[in-house]
Amino acid sequence: MVLYLIGLGLSSPEDITVRGLKAVQKCERVYLEAYTSILMAATKEDLESLYDREVILADRELVESGSDQILENAENVDIAFLVVGDPFGATTHTDLIIRARELGIPVEAIHNASVMNAVGACGLQLYNFGQTVSLVFFMDNWKPDSFYDRIKENRELGLHTLVLLDIKVKEQSFENMARGRKIYEPPRYMNIETAASQLLEIETLRKGSAYLPETPCVSISRLGSPQQKFIAGTLAEMAELESGDPLHSLVILGHRTHEMEVEYLLEFAKDKEGFKNAVTKEVEAAKAAQMAAVAEEEDDD
């Protein structure tokens, strides 16, 4: 039989494809991956009503440590594993696929929209994006900054960076984890203002000019839903936003921004002239740096 990995899209129960829905409705068991993202306008009960199937919530522990439970009897029955967005939008599901292959269980993926392609709705062209990075919630004694080097690499090439913001679902405190208590913290979803503040904090520490307070950005809120919202402004302005309900993402622009992209983004800028000037400064600074590098090479010759 088959393990189906089915993308649900970004917002409502009806975002599932017709092919995906047909696959779900013939499956013996239906799991919903419930820790890398959320379907913004749907509950578990909404999905069960549409599918006419029980939906089993699959948390991180079940997916990463209990793949045998998910794949139990898969040689005899079809199983659906539902993922918000696209099944391959997150890397965490590859282990499940590898395990299924080891057991000789066929795997079929049914794709859907994810933030990785729907981000184009803000007006930025997808082929102008570089590496996508993730930003996690900082703690007092833990502020991982590996994202910084990836952003710097993108920016040196003039490419945009999609920054995916952390969500915490069914997470334990260190104390409860150490004591083995199955007590979980309330869900948390990083907003734009937190993300921008953390980015600026790391720039202050690293001092590598990967980005600056005046770097142009776009905030993306509730992408794919009727309430989706884009705001264009500088990174410093993003730190002062009130971005509202989740989910959120952030794009840091690169200096190769096309004039058509700028024209599109101006619709979302509160300070249109200020945003346009910020983009212009980025382009001029990149040109100046390039000319200086060429001049240095000629001097060396």
PDB file of N, CA and C in Angstrom, residues 184-232:
ATOM      1  N   TYR A 184       3.411  20.962  29.092  1.00  0.00           N
ATOM      2  CA  TYR A 184       3.847  21.715  27.923  1.00  0.00           C
ATOM      3  C   TYR A 184       3.522  23.196  28.058  1.00  0.00           C
ATOM      4  N   GLU A 185       4.386  24.005  27.462  1.00  0.00           N
ATOM      5  CA  GLU A 185       4.208  25.452  27.474  1.00  0.00           C
ATOM      6  C   GLU A 185       3.107  25.859  26.487  1.00  0.00           C
ATOM      7  N   PRO A 186       2.452  27.002  26.714  1.00  0.00           N
ATOM      8  CA  PRO A 186       1.468  27.489  25.738  1.00  0.00           C
ATOM      9  C   PRO A 186       2.147  27.751  24.394  1.00  0.00           C
ATOM     10  N   PRO A 187       1.427  27.580  23.286  1.00  0.00           N
ATOM     11  CA  PRO A 187       2.020  27.845  21.960  1.00  0.00           C
ATOM     12  C   PRO A 187       2.500  29.291  21.848  1.00  0.00           C
ATOM     13  N   ARG A 188       3.617  29.488  21.144  1.00  0.00           N
ATOM     14  CA  ARG A 188       4.154  30.821  20.885  1.00  0.00           C
ATOM     15  C   ARG A 188       4.519  30.923  19.404  1.00  0.00           C
ATOM     16  N   TYR A 189       4.260  32.089  18.832  1.00  0.00           N
ATOM     17  CA  TYR A 189       4.553  32.326  17.427  1.00  0.00           C
ATOM     18  C   TYR A 189       5.325  33.641  17.316  1.00  0.00           C
ATOM     19  N   MET A 190       6.525  33.588  16.756  1.00  0.00           N
ATOM     20  CA  MET A 190       7.336  34.793  16.653  1.00  0.00           C
ATOM     21  C   MET A 190       6.672  35.806  15.720  1.00  0.00           C
ATOM     22  N   ASN A 191       6.648  37.076  16.160  1.00  0.00           N
ATOM     23  CA  ASN A 191       6.102  38.133  15.318  1.00  0.00           C
ATOM     24  C   ASN A 191       7.222  38.908  14.633  1.00  0.00           C
ATOM     25  N   ILE A 192       6.846  39.822  13.779  1.00  0.00           N
ATOM     26  CA  ILE A 192       7.818  40.578  12.990  1.00  0.00           C
ATOM     27  C   ILE A 192       8.706  41.439  13.880  1.00  0.00           C
ATOM     28  N   GLU A 193       8.114  42.101  14.863  1.00  0.00           N
ATOM     29  CA  GLU A 193       8.886  43.018  15.698  1.00  0.00           C
ATOM     30  C   GLU A 193       9.949  42.281  16.515  1.00  0.00           C
ATOM     31  N   THR A 194       9.615  41.087  16.983  1.00  0.00           N
ATOM     32  CA  THR A 194      10.603  40.284  17.706  1.00  0.00           C
ATOM     33  C   THR A 194      11.729  39.854  16.770  1.00  0.00           C
ATOM     34  N   ALA A 195      11.358  39.408  15.578  1.00  0.00           N
ATOM     35  CA  ALA A 195      12.358  38.965  14.612  1.00  0.00           C
ATOM     36  C   ALA A 195      13.318  40.091  14.255  1.00  0.00           C
ATOM     37  N   ALA A 196      12.778  41.261  13.954  1.00  0.00           N
ATOM     38  CA  ALA A 196      13.628  42.395  13.563  1.00  0.00           C
ATOM     39  C   ALA A 196      14.552  42.803  14.708  1.00  0.00           C
ATOM     40  N   SER A 197      14.036  42.800  15.914  1.00  0.00           N
ATOM     41  CA  SER A 197      14.852  43.165  17.076  1.00  0.00           C
ATOM     42  C   SER A 197      15.992  42.166  17.272  1.00  0.00           C
ATOM     43  N   GLN A 198      15.703  40.874  17.106  1.00  0.00           N
ATOM     44  CA  GLN A 198      16.744  39.863  17.258  1.00  0.00           C
ATOM     45  C   GLN A 198      17.801  39.989  16.162  1.00  0.00           C
ATOM     46  N   LEU A 199      17.366  40.260  14.945  1.00  0.00           N
ATOM     47  CA  LEU A 199      18.305  40.444  13.844  1.00  0.00           C
ATOM     48  C   LEU A 199      19.247  41.617  14.121  1.00  0.00           C
ATOM     49  N   LEU A 200      18.688  42.720  14.587  1.00  0.00           N
ATOM     50  CA  LEU A 200      19.499  43.899  14.890  1.00  0.00           C
ATOM     51  C   LEU A 200      20.446  43.632  16.056  1.00  0.00           C
ATOM     52  N   GLU A 201      19.997  42.847  17.015  1.00  0.00           N
ATOM     53  CA  GLU A 201      20.852  42.503  18.148  1.00  0.00           C
ATOM     54  C   GLU A 201      22.086  41.724  17.686  1.00  0.00           C
ATOM     55  N   ILE A 202      21.883  40.779  16.785  1.00  0.00           N
ATOM     56  CA  ILE A 202      23.011  39.987  16.302  1.00  0.00           C
ATOM     57  C   ILE A 202      23.945  40.829  15.437  1.00  0.00           C
ATOM     58  N   GLU A 203      23.400  41.739  14.656  1.00  0.00           N
ATOM     59  CA  GLU A 203      24.274  42.629  13.871  1.00  0.00           C
ATOM     60  C   GLU A 203      25.136  43.478  14.797  1.00  0.00           C
ATOM     61  N   THR A 204      24.573  43.933  15.900  1.00  0.00           N
ATOM     62  CA  THR A 204      25.336  44.714  16.875  1.00  0.00           C
ATOM     63  C   THR A 204      26.484  43.894  17.459  1.00  0.00           C
ATOM     64  N   LEU A 205      26.240  42.590  17.665  1.00  0.00           N
ATOM     65  CA  LEU A 205      27.266  41.714  18.224  1.00  0.00           C
ATOM     66  C   LEU A 205      28.309  41.312  17.186  1.00  0.00           C
ATOM     67  N   ARG A 206      27.856  40.991  15.980  1.00  0.00           N
ATOM     68  CA  ARG A 206      28.770  40.483  14.957  1.00  0.00           C
ATOM     69  C   ARG A 206      29.501  41.600  14.203  1.00  0.00           C
ATOM     70  N   LYS A 207      28.813  42.727  14.009  1.00  0.00           N
ATOM     71  CA  LYS A 207      29.405  43.900  13.334  1.00  0.00           C
ATOM     72  C   LYS A 207      29.956  43.570  11.944  1.00  0.00           C
ATOM     73  N   GLY A 208      29.256  42.715  11.220  1.00  0.00           N
ATOM     74  CA  GLY A 208      29.705  42.346   9.879  1.00  0.00           C
ATOM     75  C   GLY A 208      28.985  43.063   8.764  1.00  0.00           C
ATOM     76  N   SER A 209      28.065  43.967   9.132  1.00  0.00           N
ATOM     77  CA  SER A 209      27.271  44.723   8.138  1.00  0.00           C
ATOM     78  C   SER A 209      26.547  43.799   7.166  1.00  0.00           C
ATOM     79  N   ALA A 210      26.071  42.677   7.656  1.00  0.00           N
ATOM     80  CA  ALA A 210      25.245  41.805   6.818  1.00  0.00           C
ATOM     81  C   ALA A 210      23.948  42.518   6.453  1.00  0.00           C
ATOM     82  N   TYR A 211      23.480  43.346   7.365  1.00  0.00           N
ATOM     83  CA  TYR A 211      22.309  44.198   7.174  1.00  0.00           C
ATOM     84  C   TYR A 211      22.430  45.306   8.200  1.00  0.00           C
ATOM     85  N   LEU A 212      21.639  46.351   8.025  1.00  0.00           N
ATOM     86  CA  LEU A 212      21.705  47.517   8.901  1.00  0.00           C
ATOM     87  C   LEU A 212      20.285  47.945   9.278  1.00  0.00           C
ATOM     88  N   PRO A 213      20.125  48.845  10.245  1.00  0.00           N
ATOM     89  CA  PRO A 213      18.777  49.310  10.579  1.00  0.00           C
ATOM     90  C   PRO A 213      18.030  49.888   9.385  1.00  0.00           C
ATOM     91  N   GLU A 214      18.763  50.493   8.426  1.00  0.00           N
ATOM     92  CA  GLU A 214      18.118  51.109   7.263  1.00  0.00           C
ATOM     93  C   GLU A 214      17.934  50.154   6.090  1.00  0.00           C
ATOM     94  N   THR A 215      18.256  48.891   6.269  1.00  0.00           N
ATOM     95  CA  THR A 215      18.082  47.911   5.198  1.00  0.00           C
ATOM     96  C   THR A 215      16.596  47.721   4.884  1.00  0.00           C
ATOM     97  N   PRO A 216      16.199  47.782   3.605  1.00  0.00           N
ATOM     98  CA  PRO A 216      14.780  47.608   3.252  1.00  0.00           C
ATOM     99  C   PRO A 216      14.327  46.159   3.423  1.00  0.00           C
ATOM    100  N   CYS A 217      13.111  46.009   3.928  1.00  0.00           N
ATOM    101  CA  CYS A 217      12.540  44.684   4.221  1.00  0.00           C
ATOM    102  C   CYS A 217      11.059  44.669   3.861  1.00  0.00           C
ATOM    103  N   VAL A 218      10.485  43.484   3.893  1.00  0.00           N
ATOM    104  CA  VAL A 218       9.033  43.322   3.742  1.00  0.00           C
ATOM    105  C   VAL A 218       8.550  42.359   4.818  1.00  0.00           C
ATOM    106  N   SER A 219       7.562  42.785   5.574  1.00  0.00           N
ATOM    107  CA  SER A 219       6.936  41.869   6.530  1.00  0.00           C
ATOM    108  C   SER A 219       5.774  41.168   5.848  1.00  0.00           C
ATOM    109  N   ILE A 220       5.613  39.886   6.170  1.00  0.00           N
ATOM    110  CA  ILE A 220       4.568  39.062   5.559  1.00  0.00           C
ATOM    111  C   ILE A 220       3.768  38.426   6.686  1.00  0.00           C
ATOM    112  N   SER A 221       2.492  38.743   6.732  1.00  0.00           N
ATOM    113  CA  SER A 221       1.646  38.234   7.818  1.00  0.00           C
ATOM    114  C   SER A 221       0.446  37.494   7.251  1.00  0.00           C
ATOM    115  N   ARG A 222       0.195  36.313   7.811  1.00  0.00           N
ATOM    116  CA  ARG A 222      -0.974  35.495   7.482  1.00  0.00           C
ATOM    117  C   ARG A 222      -1.066  35.197   5.975  1.00  0.00           C
ATOM    118  N   LEU A 223       0.072  34.838   5.403  1.00  0.00           N
ATOM    119  CA  LEU A 223       0.180  34.590   3.971  1.00  0.00           C
ATOM    120  C   LEU A 223      -0.785  33.500   3.522  1.00  0.00           C
ATOM    121  N   GLY A 224      -1.498  33.779   2.450  1.00  0.00           N
ATOM    122  CA  GLY A 224      -2.419  32.802   1.886  1.00  0.00           C
ATOM    123  C   GLY A 224      -3.813  32.831   2.469  1.00  0.00           C
ATOM    124  N   SER A 225      -4.022  33.661   3.493  1.00  0.00           N
ATOM    125  CA  SER A 225      -5.349  33.785   4.106  1.00  0.00           C
ATOM    126  C   SER A 225      -6.025  35.066   3.601  1.00  0.00           C
ATOM    127  N   PRO A 226      -7.331  35.201   3.822  1.00  0.00           N
ATOM    128  CA  PRO A 226      -7.997  36.454   3.444  1.00  0.00           C
ATOM    129  C   PRO A 226      -7.449  37.664   4.191  1.00  0.00           C
ATOM    130  N   GLN A 227      -6.760  37.433   5.309  1.00  0.00           N
ATOM    131  CA  GLN A 227      -6.206  38.532   6.117  1.00  0.00           C
ATOM    132  C   GLN A 227      -4.718  38.763   5.846  1.00  0.00           C
ATOM    133  N   GLN A 228      -4.196  38.225   4.754  1.00  0.00           N
ATOM    134  CA  GLN A 228      -2.765  38.389   4.500  1.00  0.00           C
ATOM    135  C   GLN A 228      -2.418  39.875   4.370  1.00  0.00           C
ATOM    136  N   LYS A 229      -1.222  40.221   4.848  1.00  0.00           N
ATOM    137  CA  LYS A 229      -0.817  41.624   4.865  1.00  0.00           C
ATOM    138  C   LYS A 229       0.681  41.735   4.641  1.00  0.00           C
ATOM    139  N   PHE A 230       1.065  42.705   3.810  1.00  0.00           N
ATOM    140  CA  PHE A 230       2.473  43.008   3.564  1.00  0.00           C
ATOM    141  C   PHE A 230       2.752  44.442   3.987  1.00  0.00           C
ATOM    142  N   ILE A 231       3.907  44.655   4.572  1.00  0.00           N
ATOM    143  CA  ILE A 231       4.359  46.005   4.915  1.00  0.00           C
ATOM    144  C   ILE A 231       5.816  46.137   4.474  1.00  0.00           C
ATOM    145  N   ALA A 232       6.100  47.184   3.686  1.00  0.00           N
ATOM    146  CA  ALA A 232       7.459  47.444   3.231  1.00  0.00           C
ATOM    147  C   ALA A 232       8.046  48.584   4.049  1.00  0.00           C
TER     148      ALA A 232
END
